[in-house]
Coordinates of C-alpha atoms and ligand atoms in Angstrom, one line a residue:
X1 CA -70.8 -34.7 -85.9
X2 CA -67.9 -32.4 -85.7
X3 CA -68.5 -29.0 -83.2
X4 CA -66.2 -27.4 -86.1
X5 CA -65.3 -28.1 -89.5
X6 CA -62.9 -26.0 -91.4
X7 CA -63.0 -27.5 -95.3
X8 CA -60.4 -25.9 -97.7
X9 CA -60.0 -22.3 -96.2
X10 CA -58.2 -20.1 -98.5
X11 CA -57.1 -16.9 -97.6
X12 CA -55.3 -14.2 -99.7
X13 CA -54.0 -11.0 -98.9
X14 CA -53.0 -9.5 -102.4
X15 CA -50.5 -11.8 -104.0
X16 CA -49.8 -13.5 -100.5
X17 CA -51.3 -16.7 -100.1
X18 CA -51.8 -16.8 -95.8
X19 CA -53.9 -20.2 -95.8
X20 CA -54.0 -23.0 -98.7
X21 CA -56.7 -25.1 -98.4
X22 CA -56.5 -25.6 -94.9
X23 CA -59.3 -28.6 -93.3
X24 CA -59.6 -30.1 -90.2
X25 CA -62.2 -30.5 -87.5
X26 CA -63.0 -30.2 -83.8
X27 CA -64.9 -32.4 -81.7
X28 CA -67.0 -31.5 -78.4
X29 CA -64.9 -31.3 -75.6
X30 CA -61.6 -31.0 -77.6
X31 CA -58.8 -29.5 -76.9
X32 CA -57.1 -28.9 -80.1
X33 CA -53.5 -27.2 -80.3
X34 CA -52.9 -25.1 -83.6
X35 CA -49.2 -24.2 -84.0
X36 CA -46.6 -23.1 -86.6
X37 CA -43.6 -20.6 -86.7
X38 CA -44.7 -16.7 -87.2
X39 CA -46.4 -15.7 -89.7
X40 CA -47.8 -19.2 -90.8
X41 CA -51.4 -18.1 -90.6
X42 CA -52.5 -19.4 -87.1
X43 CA -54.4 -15.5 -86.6
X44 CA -55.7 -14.9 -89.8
X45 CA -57.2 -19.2 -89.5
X46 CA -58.9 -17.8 -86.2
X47 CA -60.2 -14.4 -88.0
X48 CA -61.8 -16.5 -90.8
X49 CA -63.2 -18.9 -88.3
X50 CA -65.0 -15.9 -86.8
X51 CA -65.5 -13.6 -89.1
X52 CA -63.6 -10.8 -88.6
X53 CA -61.8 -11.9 -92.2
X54 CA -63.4 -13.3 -95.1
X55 CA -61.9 -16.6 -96.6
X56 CA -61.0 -16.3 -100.1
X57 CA -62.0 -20.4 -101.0
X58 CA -63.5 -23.1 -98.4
X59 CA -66.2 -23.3 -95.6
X60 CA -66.5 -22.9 -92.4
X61 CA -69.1 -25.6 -90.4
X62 CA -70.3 -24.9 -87.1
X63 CA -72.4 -27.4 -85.3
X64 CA -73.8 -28.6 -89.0
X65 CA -74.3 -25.1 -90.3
X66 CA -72.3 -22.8 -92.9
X67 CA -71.0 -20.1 -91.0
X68 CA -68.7 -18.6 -93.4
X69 CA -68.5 -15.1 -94.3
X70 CA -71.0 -14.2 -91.2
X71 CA -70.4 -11.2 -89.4
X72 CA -68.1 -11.4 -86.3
X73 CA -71.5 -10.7 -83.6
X74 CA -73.4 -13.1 -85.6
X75 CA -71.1 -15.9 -85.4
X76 CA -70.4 -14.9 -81.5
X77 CA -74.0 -15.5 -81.1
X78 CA -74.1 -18.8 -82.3
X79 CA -71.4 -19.9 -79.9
X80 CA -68.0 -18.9 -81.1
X81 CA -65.5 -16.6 -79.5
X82 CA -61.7 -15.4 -79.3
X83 CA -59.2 -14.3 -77.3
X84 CA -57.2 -11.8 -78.9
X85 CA -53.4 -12.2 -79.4
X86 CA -53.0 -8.4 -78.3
X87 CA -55.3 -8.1 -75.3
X88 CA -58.0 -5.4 -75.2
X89 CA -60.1 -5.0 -72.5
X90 CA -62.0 -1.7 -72.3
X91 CA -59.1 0.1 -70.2
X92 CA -61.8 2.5 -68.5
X93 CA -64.1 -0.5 -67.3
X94 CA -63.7 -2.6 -64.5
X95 CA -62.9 -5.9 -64.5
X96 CA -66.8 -7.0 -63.7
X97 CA -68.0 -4.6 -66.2
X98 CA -65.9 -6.0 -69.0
X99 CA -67.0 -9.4 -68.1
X100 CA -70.8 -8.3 -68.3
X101 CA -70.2 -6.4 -72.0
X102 CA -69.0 -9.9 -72.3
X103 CA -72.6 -11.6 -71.3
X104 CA -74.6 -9.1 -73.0
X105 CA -73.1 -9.4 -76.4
X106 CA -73.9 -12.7 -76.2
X107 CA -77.1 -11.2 -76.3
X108 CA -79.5 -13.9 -74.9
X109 CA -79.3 -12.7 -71.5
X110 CA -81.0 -9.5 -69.1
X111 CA -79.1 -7.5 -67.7
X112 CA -80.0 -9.8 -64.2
X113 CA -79.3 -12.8 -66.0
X114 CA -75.9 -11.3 -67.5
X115 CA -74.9 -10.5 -64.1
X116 CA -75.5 -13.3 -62.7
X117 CA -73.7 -14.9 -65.3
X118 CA -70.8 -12.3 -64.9
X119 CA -70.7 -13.4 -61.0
X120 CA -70.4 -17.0 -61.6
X121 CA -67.5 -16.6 -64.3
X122 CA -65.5 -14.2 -62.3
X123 CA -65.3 -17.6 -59.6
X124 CA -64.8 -19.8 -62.4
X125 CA -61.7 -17.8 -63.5
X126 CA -60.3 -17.0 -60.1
X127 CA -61.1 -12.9 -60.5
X128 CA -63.7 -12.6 -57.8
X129 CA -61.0 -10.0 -55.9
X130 CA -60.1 -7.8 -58.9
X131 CA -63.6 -7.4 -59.9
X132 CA -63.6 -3.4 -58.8
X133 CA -60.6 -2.8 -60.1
X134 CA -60.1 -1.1 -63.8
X135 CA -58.9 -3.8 -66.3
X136 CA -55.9 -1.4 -66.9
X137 CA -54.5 -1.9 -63.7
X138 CA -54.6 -5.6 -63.1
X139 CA -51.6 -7.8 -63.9
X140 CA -51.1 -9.6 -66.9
X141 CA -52.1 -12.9 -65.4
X142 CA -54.8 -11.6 -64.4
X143 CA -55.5 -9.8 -67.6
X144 CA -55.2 -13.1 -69.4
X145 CA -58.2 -14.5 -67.4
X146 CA -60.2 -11.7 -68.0
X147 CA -59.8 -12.2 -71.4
X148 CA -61.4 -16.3 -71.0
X149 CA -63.7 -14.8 -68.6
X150 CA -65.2 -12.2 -71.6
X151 CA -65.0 -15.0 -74.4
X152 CA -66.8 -17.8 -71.7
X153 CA -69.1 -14.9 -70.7
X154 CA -70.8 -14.8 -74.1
X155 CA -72.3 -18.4 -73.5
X156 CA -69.8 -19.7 -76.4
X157 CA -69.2 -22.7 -76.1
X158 CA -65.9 -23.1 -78.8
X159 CA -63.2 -21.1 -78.1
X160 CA -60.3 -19.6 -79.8
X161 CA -57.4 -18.8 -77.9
X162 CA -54.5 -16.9 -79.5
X163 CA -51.8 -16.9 -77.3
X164 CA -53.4 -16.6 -74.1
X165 CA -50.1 -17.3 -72.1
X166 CA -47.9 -15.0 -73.5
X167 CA -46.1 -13.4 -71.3
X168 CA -46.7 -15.7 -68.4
X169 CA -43.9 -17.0 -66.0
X170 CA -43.8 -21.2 -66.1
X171 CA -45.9 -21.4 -62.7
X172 CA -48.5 -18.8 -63.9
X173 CA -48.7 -20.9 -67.3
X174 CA -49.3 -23.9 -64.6
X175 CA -51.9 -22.2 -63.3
X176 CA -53.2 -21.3 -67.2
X177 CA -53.2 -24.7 -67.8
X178 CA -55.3 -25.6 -64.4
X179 CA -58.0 -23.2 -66.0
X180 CA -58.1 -24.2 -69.6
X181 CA -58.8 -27.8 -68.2
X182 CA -61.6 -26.8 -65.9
X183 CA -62.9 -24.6 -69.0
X184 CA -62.5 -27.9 -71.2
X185 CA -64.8 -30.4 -68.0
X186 CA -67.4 -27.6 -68.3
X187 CA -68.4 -28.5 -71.2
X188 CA -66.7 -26.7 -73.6
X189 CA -64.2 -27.2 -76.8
X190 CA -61.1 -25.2 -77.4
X191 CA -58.3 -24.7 -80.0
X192 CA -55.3 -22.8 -78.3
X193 CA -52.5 -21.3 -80.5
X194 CA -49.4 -21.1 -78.3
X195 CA -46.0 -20.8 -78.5
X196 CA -45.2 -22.2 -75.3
X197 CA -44.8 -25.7 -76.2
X198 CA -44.6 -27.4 -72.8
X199 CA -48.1 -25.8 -72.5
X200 CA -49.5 -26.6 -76.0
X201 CA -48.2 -30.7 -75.9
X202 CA -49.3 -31.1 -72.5
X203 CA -53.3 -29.8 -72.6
X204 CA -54.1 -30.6 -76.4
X205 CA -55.9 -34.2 -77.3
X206 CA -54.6 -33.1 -81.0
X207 CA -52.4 -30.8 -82.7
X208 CA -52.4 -29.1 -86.4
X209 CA -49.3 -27.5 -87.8
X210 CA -49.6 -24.9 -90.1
X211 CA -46.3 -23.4 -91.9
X212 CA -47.1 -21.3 -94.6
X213 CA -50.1 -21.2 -94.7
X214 CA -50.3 -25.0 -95.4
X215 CA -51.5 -27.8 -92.7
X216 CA -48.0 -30.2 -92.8
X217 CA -49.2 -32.2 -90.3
X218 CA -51.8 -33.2 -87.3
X219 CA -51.8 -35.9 -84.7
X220 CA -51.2 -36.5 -81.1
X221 CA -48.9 -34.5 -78.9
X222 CA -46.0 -37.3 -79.7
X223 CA -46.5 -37.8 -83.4
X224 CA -46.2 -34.0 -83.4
X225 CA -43.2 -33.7 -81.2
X226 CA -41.6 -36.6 -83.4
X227 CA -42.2 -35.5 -87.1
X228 CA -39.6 -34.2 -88.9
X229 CA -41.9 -32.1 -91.1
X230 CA -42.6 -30.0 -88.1
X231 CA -38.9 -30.5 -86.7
X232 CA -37.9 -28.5 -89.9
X233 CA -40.6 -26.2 -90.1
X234 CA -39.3 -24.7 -86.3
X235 CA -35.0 -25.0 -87.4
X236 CA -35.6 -21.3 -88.6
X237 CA -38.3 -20.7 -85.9
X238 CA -36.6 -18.8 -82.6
X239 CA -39.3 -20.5 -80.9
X240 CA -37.7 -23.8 -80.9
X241 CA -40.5 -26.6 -80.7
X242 CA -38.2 -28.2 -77.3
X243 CA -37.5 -24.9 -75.7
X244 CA -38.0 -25.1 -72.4
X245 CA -40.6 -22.2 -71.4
Ligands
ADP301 N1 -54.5 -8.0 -92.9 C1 -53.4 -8.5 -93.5 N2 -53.0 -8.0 -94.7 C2 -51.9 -8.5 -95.3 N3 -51.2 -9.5 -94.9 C3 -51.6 -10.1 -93.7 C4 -52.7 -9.6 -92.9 N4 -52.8 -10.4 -91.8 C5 -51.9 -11.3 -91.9 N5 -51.1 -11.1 -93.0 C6 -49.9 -12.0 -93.4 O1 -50.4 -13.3 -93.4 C7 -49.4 -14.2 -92.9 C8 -50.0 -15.0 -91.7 O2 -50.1 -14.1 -90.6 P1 -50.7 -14.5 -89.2 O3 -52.0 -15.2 -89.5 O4 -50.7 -13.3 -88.4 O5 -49.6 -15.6 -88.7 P2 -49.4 -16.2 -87.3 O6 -50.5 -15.8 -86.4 O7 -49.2 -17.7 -87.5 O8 -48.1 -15.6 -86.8 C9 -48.2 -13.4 -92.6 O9 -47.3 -13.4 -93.7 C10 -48.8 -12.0 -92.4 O10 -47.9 -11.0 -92.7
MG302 MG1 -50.7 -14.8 -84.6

């Protein structure tokens, strides 16, 4: 059985029609890319997936059970979370404090358990120095891993990652790419949205286009890199699907 299922997601804002019948799964352990030029629905997929928009047609499936149209904390519960495109740590907390909100809005842990938790995920991500330090004042790097250290820290065990390595320099996207592999052999499946396509074709198993809102194609790494559906879709992208970043 699938970990996720997406099955004809709809979404309409108005007269604009952001997802058409959009289906495809995830399997445990995954790494699935999702990409597409701007604006062709990636975020608001993620936001239906999690609740934080309602589809207007289709279901979401999440290990067997209709999830769609759950609130955002129930559906975090049940073991799905997101990284934000814009990142927003709580500015005023420290870096270990974010992480525990993180734990505890999981909400199966104490507060011993959730820092516990907190301690062992702050290793995992490489954070254990910045821990004191207010989230506002940590690099972007750094902030990037915060944010996988909050979505991990809920006990989720699917994760959504929209454009976690914006912004990065090629060896700090290395280093991204080290860390969503260890994230992946502990047990856990991710989609990643990126733009950086050395990144995205070198970590995912699979990859979905969107463009328009419509899926145009999915397959591996080099079927993607080698279909001229896609090749068109990124001519008037300035994100060209070969750049070099
Ligand atoms: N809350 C919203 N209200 C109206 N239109 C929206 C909203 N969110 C996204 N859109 C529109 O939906 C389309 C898909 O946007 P988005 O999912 O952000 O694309 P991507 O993440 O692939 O760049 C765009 O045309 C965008 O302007
Ligand atoms: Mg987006």
């Amino acid at each position: 059985m699938p970990t996720l299922q997406c099955r004809n997601i709809g979404k309409q804002f108005g007269a604009l029609i952001a997802l058409d019948r959009v289906s495809f799964e995830l399997h445990d352990r995954e790494i699935l890319g999702l990409i597409g030029p701007n604006g062709a629905g990636k975020t608001t997929l993620f936001n239906c997936i999690i609740g934080l928009e309602k589809p207007t047609a289709g279901k979401v499936i999440f290990g067997g059970t209709d999830i769609t149209g759950l609130k955002p904390h129930k559906i975090c519960r049940i073991g799905l979370a997101k990284t934000s495109q814009i990142m927003e740590p709580f500015k005023a907390l420290t870096v270990l404090e974010n992480v525990l909100v993180g734990a505890l809005h999981g909400g199966m842990l104490s507060m011993k358990e959730a820092l516990m938790e907190t301690e062992m995920i702050l290793g995992f991500v490489g954070l254990d120095k910045e821990r004191e330090k207010l989230s506002s004042s940590i690099s972007v790097p750094a902030r990037r891993r915060l944010e996988l250290a909050r979505a991990m820290a809920t006990g989720a065990k699917t994760l959504l990652l929209d454009e976690n390595m914006a912004g990065l320099n090629p060896h700090e996207i290395d280093e991204a790419l080290v860390l969503l592999t260890k994230i992946r052999h502990s047990g856990r499946s991710l989609i990643v949205v990126e733009h950086v396509m050395r990144a995205v074709m070198g970590i995912s198993d699979r990859i979905i286009v969107l463009n328009y809102g419509t899926k145009i194609a999915e397959g591996s790494p080099a079927e993607i890199a080698q279909n001229s559906l896609v090749i068109e879709a990124y001519l008037g992208d300035k994100k060209s699907l070969h750049g070099r970043n």
